[in-house]
mmCIF file of C-alpha atoms and ligand atoms in Angstrom:
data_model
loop_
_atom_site.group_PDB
_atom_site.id
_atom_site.type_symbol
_atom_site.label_atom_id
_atom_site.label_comp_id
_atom_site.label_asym_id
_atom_site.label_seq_id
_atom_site.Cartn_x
_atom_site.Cartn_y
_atom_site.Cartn_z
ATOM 1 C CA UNK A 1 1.785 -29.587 167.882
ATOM 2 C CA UNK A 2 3.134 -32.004 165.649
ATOM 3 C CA UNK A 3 2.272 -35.965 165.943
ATOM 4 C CA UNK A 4 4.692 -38.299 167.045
ATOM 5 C CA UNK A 5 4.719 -41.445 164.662
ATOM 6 C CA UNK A 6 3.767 -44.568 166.942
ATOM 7 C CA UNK A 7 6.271 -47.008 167.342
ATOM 8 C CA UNK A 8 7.330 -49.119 163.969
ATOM 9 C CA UNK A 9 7.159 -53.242 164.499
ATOM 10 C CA UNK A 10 10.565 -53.546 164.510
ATOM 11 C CA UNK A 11 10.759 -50.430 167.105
ATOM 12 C CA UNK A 12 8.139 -52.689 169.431
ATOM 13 C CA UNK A 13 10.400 -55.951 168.618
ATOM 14 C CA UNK A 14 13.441 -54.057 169.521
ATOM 15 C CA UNK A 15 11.594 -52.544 173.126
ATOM 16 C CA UNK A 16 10.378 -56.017 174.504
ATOM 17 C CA UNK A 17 13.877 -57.730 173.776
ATOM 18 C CA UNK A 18 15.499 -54.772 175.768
ATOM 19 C CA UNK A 19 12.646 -55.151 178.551
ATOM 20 C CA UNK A 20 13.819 -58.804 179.091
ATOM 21 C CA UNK A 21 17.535 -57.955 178.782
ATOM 22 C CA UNK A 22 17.162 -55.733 181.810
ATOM 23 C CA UNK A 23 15.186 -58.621 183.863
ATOM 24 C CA UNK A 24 17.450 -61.102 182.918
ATOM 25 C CA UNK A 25 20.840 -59.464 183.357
ATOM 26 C CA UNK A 26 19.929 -56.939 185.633
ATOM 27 C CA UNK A 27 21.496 -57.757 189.508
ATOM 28 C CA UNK A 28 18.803 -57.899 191.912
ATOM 29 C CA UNK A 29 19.348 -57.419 195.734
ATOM 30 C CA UNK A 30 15.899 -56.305 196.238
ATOM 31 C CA UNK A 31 12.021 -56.891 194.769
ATOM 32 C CA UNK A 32 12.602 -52.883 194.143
ATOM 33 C CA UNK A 33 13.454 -52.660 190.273
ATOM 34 C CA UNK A 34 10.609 -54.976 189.227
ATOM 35 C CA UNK A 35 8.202 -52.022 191.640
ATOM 36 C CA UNK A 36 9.439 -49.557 189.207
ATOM 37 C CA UNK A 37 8.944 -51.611 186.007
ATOM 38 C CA UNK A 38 5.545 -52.251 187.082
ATOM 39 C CA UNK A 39 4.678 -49.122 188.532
ATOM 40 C CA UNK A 40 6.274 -47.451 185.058
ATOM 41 C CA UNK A 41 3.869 -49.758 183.029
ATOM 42 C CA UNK A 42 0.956 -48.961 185.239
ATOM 43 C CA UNK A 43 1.131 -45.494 184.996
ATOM 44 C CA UNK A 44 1.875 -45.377 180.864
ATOM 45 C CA UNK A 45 -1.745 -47.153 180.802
ATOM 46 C CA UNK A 46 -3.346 -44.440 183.063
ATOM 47 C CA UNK A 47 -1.701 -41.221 181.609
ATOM 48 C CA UNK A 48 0.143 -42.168 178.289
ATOM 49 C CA UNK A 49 -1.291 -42.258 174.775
ATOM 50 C CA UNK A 50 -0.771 -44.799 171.864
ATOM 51 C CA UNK A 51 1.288 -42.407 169.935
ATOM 52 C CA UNK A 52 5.098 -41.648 170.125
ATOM 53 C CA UNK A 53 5.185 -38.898 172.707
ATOM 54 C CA UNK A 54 7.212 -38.502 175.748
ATOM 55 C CA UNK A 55 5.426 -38.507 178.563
ATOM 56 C CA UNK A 56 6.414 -37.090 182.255
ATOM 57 C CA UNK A 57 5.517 -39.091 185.590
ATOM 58 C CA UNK A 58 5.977 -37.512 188.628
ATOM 59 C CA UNK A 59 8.668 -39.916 190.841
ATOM 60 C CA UNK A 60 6.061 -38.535 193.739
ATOM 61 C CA UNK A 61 3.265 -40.547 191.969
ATOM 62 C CA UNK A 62 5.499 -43.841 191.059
ATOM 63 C CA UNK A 63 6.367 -43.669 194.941
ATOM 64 C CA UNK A 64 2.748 -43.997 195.832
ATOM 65 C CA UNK A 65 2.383 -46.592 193.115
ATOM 66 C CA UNK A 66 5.189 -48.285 194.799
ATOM 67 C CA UNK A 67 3.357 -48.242 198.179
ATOM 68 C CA UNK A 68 0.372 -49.731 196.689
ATOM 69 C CA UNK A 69 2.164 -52.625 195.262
ATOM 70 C CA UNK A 70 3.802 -53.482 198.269
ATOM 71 C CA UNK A 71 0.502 -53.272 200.145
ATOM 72 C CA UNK A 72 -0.672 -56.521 200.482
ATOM 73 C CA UNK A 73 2.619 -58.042 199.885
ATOM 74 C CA UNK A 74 3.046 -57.016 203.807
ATOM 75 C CA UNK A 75 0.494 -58.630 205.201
ATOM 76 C CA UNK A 76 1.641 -61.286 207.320
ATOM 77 C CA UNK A 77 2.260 -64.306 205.447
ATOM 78 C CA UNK A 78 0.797 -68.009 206.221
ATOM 79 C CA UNK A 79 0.506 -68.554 210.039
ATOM 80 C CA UNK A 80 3.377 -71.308 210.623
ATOM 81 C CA UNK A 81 5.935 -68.732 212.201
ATOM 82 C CA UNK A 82 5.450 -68.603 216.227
ATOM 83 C CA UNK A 83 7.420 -65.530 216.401
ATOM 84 C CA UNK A 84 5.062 -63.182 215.082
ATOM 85 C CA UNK A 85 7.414 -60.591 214.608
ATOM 86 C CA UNK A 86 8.721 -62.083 211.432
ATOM 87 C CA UNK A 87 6.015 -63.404 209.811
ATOM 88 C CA UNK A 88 6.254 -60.705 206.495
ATOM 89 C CA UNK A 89 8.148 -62.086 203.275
ATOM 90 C CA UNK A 90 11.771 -60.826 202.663
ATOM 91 C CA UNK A 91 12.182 -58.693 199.528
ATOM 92 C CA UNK A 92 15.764 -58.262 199.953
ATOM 93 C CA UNK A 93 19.202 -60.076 200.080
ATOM 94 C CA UNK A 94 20.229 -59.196 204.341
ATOM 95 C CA UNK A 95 18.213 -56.617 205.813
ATOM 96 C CA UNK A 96 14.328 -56.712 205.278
ATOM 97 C CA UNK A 97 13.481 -53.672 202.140
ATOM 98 C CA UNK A 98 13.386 -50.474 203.898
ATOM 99 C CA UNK A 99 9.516 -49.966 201.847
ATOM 100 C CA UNK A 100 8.329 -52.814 203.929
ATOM 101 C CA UNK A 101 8.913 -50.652 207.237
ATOM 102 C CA UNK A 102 7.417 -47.290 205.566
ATOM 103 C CA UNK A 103 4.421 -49.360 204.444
ATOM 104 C CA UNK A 104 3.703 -52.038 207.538
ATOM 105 C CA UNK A 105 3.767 -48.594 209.933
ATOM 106 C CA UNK A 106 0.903 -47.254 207.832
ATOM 107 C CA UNK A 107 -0.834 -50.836 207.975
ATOM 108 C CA UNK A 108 -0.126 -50.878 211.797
ATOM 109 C CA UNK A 109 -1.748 -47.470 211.878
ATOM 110 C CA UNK A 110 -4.445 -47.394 209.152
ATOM 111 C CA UNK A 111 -5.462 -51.275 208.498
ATOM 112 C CA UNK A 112 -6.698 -50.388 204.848
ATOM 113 C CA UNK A 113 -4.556 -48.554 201.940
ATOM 114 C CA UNK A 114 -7.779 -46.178 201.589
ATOM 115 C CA UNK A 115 -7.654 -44.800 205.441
ATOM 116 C CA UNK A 116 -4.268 -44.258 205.202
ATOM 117 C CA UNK A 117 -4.431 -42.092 201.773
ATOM 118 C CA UNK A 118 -6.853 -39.986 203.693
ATOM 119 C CA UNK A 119 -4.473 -40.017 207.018
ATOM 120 C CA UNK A 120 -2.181 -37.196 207.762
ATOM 121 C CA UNK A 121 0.860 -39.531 207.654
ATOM 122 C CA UNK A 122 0.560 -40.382 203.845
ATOM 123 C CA UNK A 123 2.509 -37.734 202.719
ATOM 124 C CA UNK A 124 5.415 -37.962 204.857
ATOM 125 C CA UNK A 125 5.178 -41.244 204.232
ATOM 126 C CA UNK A 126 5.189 -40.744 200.303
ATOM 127 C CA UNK A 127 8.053 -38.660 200.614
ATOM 128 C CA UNK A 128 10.241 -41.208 202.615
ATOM 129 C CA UNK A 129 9.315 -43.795 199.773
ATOM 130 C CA UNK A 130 10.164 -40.780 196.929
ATOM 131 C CA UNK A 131 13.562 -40.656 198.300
ATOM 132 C CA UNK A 132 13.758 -44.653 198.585
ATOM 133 C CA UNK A 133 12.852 -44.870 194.998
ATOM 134 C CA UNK A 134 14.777 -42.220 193.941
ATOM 135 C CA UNK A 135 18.289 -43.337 195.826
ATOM 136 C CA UNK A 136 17.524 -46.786 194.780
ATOM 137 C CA UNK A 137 15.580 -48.565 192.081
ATOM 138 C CA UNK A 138 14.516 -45.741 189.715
ATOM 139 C CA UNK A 139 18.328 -45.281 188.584
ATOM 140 C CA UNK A 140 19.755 -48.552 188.732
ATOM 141 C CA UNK A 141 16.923 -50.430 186.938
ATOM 142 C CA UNK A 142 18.602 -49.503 183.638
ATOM 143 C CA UNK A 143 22.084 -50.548 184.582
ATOM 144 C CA UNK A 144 23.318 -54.027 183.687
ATOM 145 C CA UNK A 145 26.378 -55.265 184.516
ATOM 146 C CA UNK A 146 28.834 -53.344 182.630
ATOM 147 C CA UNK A 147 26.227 -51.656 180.054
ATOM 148 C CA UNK A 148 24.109 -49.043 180.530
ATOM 149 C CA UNK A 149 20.303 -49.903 178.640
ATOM 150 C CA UNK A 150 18.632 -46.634 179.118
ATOM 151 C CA UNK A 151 15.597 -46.693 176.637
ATOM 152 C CA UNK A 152 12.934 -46.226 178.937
ATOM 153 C CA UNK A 153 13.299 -43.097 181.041
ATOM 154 C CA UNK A 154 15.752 -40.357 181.440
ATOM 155 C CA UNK A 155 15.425 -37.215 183.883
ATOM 156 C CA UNK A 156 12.961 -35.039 183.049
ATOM 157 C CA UNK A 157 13.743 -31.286 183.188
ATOM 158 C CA UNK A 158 10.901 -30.650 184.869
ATOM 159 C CA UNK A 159 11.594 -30.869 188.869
ATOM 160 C CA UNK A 160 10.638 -34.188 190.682
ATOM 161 C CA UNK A 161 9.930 -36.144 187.322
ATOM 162 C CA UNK A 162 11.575 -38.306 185.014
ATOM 163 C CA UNK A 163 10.408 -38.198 181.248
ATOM 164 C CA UNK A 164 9.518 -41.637 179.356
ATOM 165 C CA UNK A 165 11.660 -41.365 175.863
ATOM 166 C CA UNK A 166 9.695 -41.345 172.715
ATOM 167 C CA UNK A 167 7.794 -44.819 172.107
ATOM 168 C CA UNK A 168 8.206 -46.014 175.463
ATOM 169 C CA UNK A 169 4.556 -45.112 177.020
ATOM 170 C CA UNK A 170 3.178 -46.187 173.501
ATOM 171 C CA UNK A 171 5.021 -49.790 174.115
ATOM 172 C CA UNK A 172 3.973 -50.213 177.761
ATOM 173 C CA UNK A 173 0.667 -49.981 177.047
ATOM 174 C CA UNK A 174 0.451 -51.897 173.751
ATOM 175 C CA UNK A 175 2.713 -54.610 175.575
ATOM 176 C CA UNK A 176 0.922 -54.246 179.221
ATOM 177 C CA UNK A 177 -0.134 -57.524 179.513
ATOM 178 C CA UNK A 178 3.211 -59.356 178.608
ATOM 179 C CA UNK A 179 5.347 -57.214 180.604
ATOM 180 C CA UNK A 180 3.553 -57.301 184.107
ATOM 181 C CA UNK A 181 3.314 -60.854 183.573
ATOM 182 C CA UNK A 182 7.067 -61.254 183.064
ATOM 183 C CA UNK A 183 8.081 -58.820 186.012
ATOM 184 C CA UNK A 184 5.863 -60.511 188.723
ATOM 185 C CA UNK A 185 7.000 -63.803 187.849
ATOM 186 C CA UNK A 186 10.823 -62.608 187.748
ATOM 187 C CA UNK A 187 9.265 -60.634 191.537
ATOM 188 C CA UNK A 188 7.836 -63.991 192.591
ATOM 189 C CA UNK A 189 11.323 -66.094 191.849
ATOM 190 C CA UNK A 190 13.196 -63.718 193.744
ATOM 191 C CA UNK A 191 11.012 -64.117 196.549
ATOM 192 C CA UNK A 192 11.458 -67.766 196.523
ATOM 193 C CA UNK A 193 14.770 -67.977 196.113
ATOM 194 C CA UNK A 194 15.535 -65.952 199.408
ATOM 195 C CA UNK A 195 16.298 -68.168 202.101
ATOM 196 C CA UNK A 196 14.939 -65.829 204.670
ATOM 197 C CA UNK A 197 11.654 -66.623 202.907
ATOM 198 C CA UNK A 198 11.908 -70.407 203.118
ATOM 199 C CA UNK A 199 10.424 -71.907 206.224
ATOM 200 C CA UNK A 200 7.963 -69.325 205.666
ATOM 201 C CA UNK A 201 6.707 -69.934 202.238
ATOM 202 C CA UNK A 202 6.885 -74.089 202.606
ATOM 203 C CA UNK A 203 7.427 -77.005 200.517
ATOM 204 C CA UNK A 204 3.847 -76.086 198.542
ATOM 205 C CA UNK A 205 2.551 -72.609 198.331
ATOM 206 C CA UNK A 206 0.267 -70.078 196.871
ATOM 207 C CA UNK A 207 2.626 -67.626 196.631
ATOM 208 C CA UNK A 208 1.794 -66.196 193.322
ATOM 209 C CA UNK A 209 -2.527 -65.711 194.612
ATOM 210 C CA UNK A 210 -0.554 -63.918 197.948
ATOM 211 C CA UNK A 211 1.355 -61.417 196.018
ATOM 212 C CA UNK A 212 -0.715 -60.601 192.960
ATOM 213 C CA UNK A 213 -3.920 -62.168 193.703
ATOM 214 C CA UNK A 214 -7.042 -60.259 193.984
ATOM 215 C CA UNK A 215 -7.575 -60.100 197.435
ATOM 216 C CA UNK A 216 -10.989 -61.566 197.519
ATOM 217 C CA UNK A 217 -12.029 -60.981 200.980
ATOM 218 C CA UNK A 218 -11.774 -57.169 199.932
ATOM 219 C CA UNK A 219 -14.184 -57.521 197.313
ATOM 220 C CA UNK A 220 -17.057 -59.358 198.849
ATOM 221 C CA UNK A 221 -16.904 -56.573 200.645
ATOM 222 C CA UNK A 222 -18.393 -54.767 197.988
ATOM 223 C CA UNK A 223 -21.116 -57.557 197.294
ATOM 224 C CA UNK A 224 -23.983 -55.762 198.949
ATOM 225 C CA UNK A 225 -23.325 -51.832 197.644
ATOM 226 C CA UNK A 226 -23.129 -52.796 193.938
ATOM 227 C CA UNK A 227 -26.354 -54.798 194.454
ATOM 228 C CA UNK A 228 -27.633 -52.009 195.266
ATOM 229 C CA UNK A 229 -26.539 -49.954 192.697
ATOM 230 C CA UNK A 230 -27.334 -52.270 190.167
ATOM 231 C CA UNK A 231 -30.526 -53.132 191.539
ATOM 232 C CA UNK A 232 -30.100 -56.873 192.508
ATOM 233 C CA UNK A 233 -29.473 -57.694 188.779
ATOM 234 C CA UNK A 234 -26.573 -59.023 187.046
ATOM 235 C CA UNK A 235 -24.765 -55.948 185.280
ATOM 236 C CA UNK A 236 -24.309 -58.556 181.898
ATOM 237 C CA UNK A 237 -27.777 -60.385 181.693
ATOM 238 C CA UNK A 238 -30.055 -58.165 183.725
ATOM 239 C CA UNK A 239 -31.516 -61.321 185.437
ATOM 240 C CA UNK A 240 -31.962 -61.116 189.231
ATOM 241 C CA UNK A 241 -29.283 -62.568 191.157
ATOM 242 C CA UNK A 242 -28.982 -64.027 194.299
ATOM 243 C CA UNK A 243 -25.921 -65.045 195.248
ATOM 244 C CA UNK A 244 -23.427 -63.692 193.040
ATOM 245 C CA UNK A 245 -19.400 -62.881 192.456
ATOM 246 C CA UNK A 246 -17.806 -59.964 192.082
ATOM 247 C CA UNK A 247 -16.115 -59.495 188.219
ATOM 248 C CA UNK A 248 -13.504 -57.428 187.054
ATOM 249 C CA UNK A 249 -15.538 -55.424 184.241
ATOM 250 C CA UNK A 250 -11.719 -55.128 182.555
ATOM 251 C CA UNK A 251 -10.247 -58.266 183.038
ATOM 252 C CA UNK A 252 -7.608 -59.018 186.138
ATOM 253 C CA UNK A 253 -5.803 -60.925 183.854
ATOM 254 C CA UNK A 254 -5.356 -57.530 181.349
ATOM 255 C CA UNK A 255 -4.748 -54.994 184.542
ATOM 256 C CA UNK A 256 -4.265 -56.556 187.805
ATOM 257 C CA UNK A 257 -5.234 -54.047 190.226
ATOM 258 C CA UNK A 258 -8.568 -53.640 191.913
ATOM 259 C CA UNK A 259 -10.028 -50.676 191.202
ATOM 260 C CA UNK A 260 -13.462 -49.933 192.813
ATOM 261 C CA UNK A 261 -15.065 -48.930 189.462
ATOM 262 C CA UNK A 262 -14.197 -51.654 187.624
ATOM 263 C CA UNK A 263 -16.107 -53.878 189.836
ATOM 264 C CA UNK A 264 -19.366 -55.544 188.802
ATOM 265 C CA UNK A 265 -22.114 -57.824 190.432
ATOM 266 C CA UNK A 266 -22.908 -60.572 187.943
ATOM 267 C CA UNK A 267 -23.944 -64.366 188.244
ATOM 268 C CA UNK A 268 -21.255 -66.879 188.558
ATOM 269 C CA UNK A 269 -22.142 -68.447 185.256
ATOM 270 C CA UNK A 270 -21.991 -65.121 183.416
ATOM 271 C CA UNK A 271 -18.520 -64.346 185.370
ATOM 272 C CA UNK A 272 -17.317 -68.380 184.675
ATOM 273 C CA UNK A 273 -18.460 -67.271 180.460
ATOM 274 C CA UNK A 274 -17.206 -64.073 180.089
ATOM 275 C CA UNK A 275 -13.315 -65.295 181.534
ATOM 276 C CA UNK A 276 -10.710 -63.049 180.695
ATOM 277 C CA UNK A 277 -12.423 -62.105 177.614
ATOM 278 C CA UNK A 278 -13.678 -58.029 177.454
ATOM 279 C CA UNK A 279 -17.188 -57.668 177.850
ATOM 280 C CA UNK A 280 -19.145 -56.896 174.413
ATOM 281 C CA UNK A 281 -19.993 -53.185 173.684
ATOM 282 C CA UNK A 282 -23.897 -53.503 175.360
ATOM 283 C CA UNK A 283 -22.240 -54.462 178.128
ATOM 284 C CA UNK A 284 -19.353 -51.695 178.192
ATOM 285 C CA UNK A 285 -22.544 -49.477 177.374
ATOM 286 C CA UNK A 286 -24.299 -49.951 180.979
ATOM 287 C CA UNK A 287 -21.172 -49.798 182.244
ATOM 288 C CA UNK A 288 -20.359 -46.359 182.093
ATOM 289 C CA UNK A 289 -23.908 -45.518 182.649
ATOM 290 C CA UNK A 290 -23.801 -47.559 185.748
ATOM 291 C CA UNK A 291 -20.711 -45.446 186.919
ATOM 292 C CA UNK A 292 -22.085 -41.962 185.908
ATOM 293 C CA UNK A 293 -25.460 -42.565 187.705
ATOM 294 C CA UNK A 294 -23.894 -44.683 191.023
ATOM 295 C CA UNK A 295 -19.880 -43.743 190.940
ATOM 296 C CA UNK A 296 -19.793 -41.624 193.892
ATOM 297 C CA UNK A 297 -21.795 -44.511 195.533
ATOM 298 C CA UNK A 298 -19.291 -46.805 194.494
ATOM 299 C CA UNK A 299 -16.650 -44.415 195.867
ATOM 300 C CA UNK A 300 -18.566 -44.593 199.381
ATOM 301 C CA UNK A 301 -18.679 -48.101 199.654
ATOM 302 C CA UNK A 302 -15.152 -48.653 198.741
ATOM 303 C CA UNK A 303 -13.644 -46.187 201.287
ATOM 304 C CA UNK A 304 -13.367 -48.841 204.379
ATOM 305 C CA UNK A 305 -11.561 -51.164 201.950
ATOM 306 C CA UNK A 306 -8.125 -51.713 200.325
ATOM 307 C CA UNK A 307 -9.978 -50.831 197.002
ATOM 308 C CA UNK A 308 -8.227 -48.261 194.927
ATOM 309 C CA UNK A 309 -11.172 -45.319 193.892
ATOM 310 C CA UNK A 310 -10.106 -43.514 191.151
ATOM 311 C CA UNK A 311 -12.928 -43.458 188.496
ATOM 312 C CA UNK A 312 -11.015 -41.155 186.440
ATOM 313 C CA UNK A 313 -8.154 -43.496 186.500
ATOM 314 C CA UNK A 314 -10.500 -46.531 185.560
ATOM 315 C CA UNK A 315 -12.102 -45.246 182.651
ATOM 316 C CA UNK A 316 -8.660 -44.323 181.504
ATOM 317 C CA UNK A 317 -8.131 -47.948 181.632
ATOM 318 C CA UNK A 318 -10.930 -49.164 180.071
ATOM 319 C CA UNK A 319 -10.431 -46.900 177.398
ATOM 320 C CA UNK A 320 -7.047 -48.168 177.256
ATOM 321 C CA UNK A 321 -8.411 -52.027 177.157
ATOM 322 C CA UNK A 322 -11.007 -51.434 174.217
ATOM 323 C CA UNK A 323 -8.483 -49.762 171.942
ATOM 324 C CA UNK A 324 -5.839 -52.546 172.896
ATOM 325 C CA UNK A 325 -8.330 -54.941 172.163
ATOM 326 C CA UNK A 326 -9.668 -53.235 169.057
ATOM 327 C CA UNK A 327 -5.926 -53.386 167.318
ATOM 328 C CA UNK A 328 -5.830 -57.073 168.108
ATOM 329 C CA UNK A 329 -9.078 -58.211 166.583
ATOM 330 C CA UNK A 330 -10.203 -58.971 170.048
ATOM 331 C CA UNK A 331 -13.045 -61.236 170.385
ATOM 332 C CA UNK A 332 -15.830 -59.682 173.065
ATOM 333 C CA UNK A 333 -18.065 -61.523 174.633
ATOM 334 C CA UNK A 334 -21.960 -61.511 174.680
ATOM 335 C CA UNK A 335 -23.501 -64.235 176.876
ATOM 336 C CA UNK A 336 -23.071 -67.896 176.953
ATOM 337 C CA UNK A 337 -20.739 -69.009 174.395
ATOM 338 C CA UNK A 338 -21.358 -66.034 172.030
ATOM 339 C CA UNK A 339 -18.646 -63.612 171.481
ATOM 340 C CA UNK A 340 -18.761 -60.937 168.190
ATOM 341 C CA UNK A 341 -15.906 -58.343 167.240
ATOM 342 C CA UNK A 342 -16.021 -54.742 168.096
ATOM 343 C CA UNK A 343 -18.081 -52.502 165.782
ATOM 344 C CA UNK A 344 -16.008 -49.404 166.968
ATOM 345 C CA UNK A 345 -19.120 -48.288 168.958
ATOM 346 C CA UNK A 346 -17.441 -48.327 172.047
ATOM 347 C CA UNK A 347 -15.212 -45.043 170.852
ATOM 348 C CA UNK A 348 -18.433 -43.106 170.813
ATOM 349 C CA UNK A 349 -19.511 -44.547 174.197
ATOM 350 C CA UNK A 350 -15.977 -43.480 175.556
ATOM 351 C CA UNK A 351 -16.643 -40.111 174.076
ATOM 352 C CA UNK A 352 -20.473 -39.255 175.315
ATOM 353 C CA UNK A 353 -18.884 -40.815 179.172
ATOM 354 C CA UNK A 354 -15.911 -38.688 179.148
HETATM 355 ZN ZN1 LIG B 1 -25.883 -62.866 184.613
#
């Protein structure tokens, strides 16, 4: 197999203009197109590589990304509506987003995202949002007004996929951060800017913490198994800890999704230090030991929540993270105030975890 030449910084500067060209001149009727982007972007992190190659997502598998996103962005919002009935944000110009029925039925039904993977109606309901993301967003995204900007995907010959065009995955991920940030806060205009949404949402709101936030309540959920996987003790300073938060071992602020995996027990100072900063390489280090010994633990205790398990998935990402963070000189950090650069150690902990 021949190796596809990563993208060229002038490739990369060329990519991120046409990435804002399609969320700044693209029409919007619906939250929709910025679900694909983000679901697109997702998915390059999970399955792509850093090289040029093409790589093939199955529109079954955005779809389900799509119903994820949308998740807690159903839940009813604020409690200042008497007529409960209407209580969920708009996402589109007239009629509520057809998603928002597909996914509030399997709320009604399930109460957490994990039950209703496991129910019998997730794949009908998969295949209703296939079709919706097929008939709507996935080929309109690339459509301006009276141009066509197709640089991201194309059909793929293989049945129920499209194809990501040479460079794209590569960009997504190398650009991750940047482009997730942009799309949610183009997501979370729109949303504002409905006036269906506006008696709703208030003069003063936490919009943003509603439809990206980390659902917290979900995670202290998680408080008492990962004590007990990590024996009472703080997974960064091994001290005993009492009281303690639950961290994002990968930053929220570098992938926003809450992946059970990811999730660590540590002391409130050490989370308050470490910020959105990746954690040094001892750290990474117990880690992946932690999830080899205790990951089908951590798989248990997530199943009641809206958690995502997919440890395969999540070391993908973290994998992802430490190379991103390697090509930027990323500063890791230690304990306290200390932070030291990457040795490239962490490649051979990737490789003896895989
Ligand atoms: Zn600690």
């Amino acid at each position: 197999m021949t190796s596809i030449p990563a993208p060229t910084p002038e490739e990369q500067v060329i990519f991120l203009g046409k990435v804002e060209r399609l969320l700044s001149e693209g029409q919007f009727v619906a939250t929709y197109k910025y679900a694909v982007l983000l679901a697109i972007a997702d998915l390059a992190v999970k399955l792509g590589s850093d090289d040029g190659s093409e790589l093939d997502l199955p529109i079954r598998t955005i779809a389900e990304e799509f119903i994820e996103l949308y998740w807690r962005q159903c839940a009813p919002y604020g409690n200042s509506v008497a007529d409960g009935a209407y209580n969920i944000l708009q996402q589109n110009r007239g009629q509520q987003a057809a998603i928002i029925s597909i996914v509030d039925d399997l709320r009604q039904a399930h109460g957490t995202l994990v039950r209703a993977r496991q129910s019998a109606a997730w794949t009908a309901a998969v295949t209703e949002a296939t079709r919706l993301v097929k008939d709507m967003p996935l080929w309109r995204l690339q459509r301006l007004r009276n141009e066509v900007l197709d640089f991201l995907y194309s059909q793929s010959p293989v049945a129920g996929h499209i194809r990501l065009k040479h460079g794209v995955a590569a960009n997504l991920r190398r650009f991750h951060a940047i482009i997730v940030r942009l799309a949610q806060s183009e997501w979370m205009h729109f949303i504002q800017a409905l006036p269906g949404n506006a008696q709703l949402l208030g003069p003063i709101s936490d919009l943003g913490q509603f439809l990206f936030g980390a659902d917290r309540s979900a995670l202290l959920r998680l408080a008492t198994p990962l004590a007990d996987v990590q024996k009472g003790e703080c997974l960064y300073c091994r001290r005993r800890i009492g009281h303690g938060e639950i961290d994002h071992f990968v930053p929220w602020s570098r992938y926003p999704r809450n992946l059970a995996h990811n999730l660590v027990l540590a002391h409130t100072e050490c989370n308050r230090h470490k910020s959105d900063l990746l954690a040094a390489e001892a750290h990474l280090d117990r880690w992946l030991a932690r999830n080899q010994a205790h990951g089908a633990a951590i798989s248990e205790a997530a199943r009641t929540t809206n958690i995502i398990v997919d440890p395969g998935g999540t070391l993908s990402v973290a994998g992802w993270a430490y190379a991103h963070g390697a090509s930027l000189g990323a500063a890791t950090w230690v304990q306290g105030d200390e932070v030291e650069p990457l040795s490239g150690r962490w490649q051979s902990l990737f490789a003896e975890y895989e």
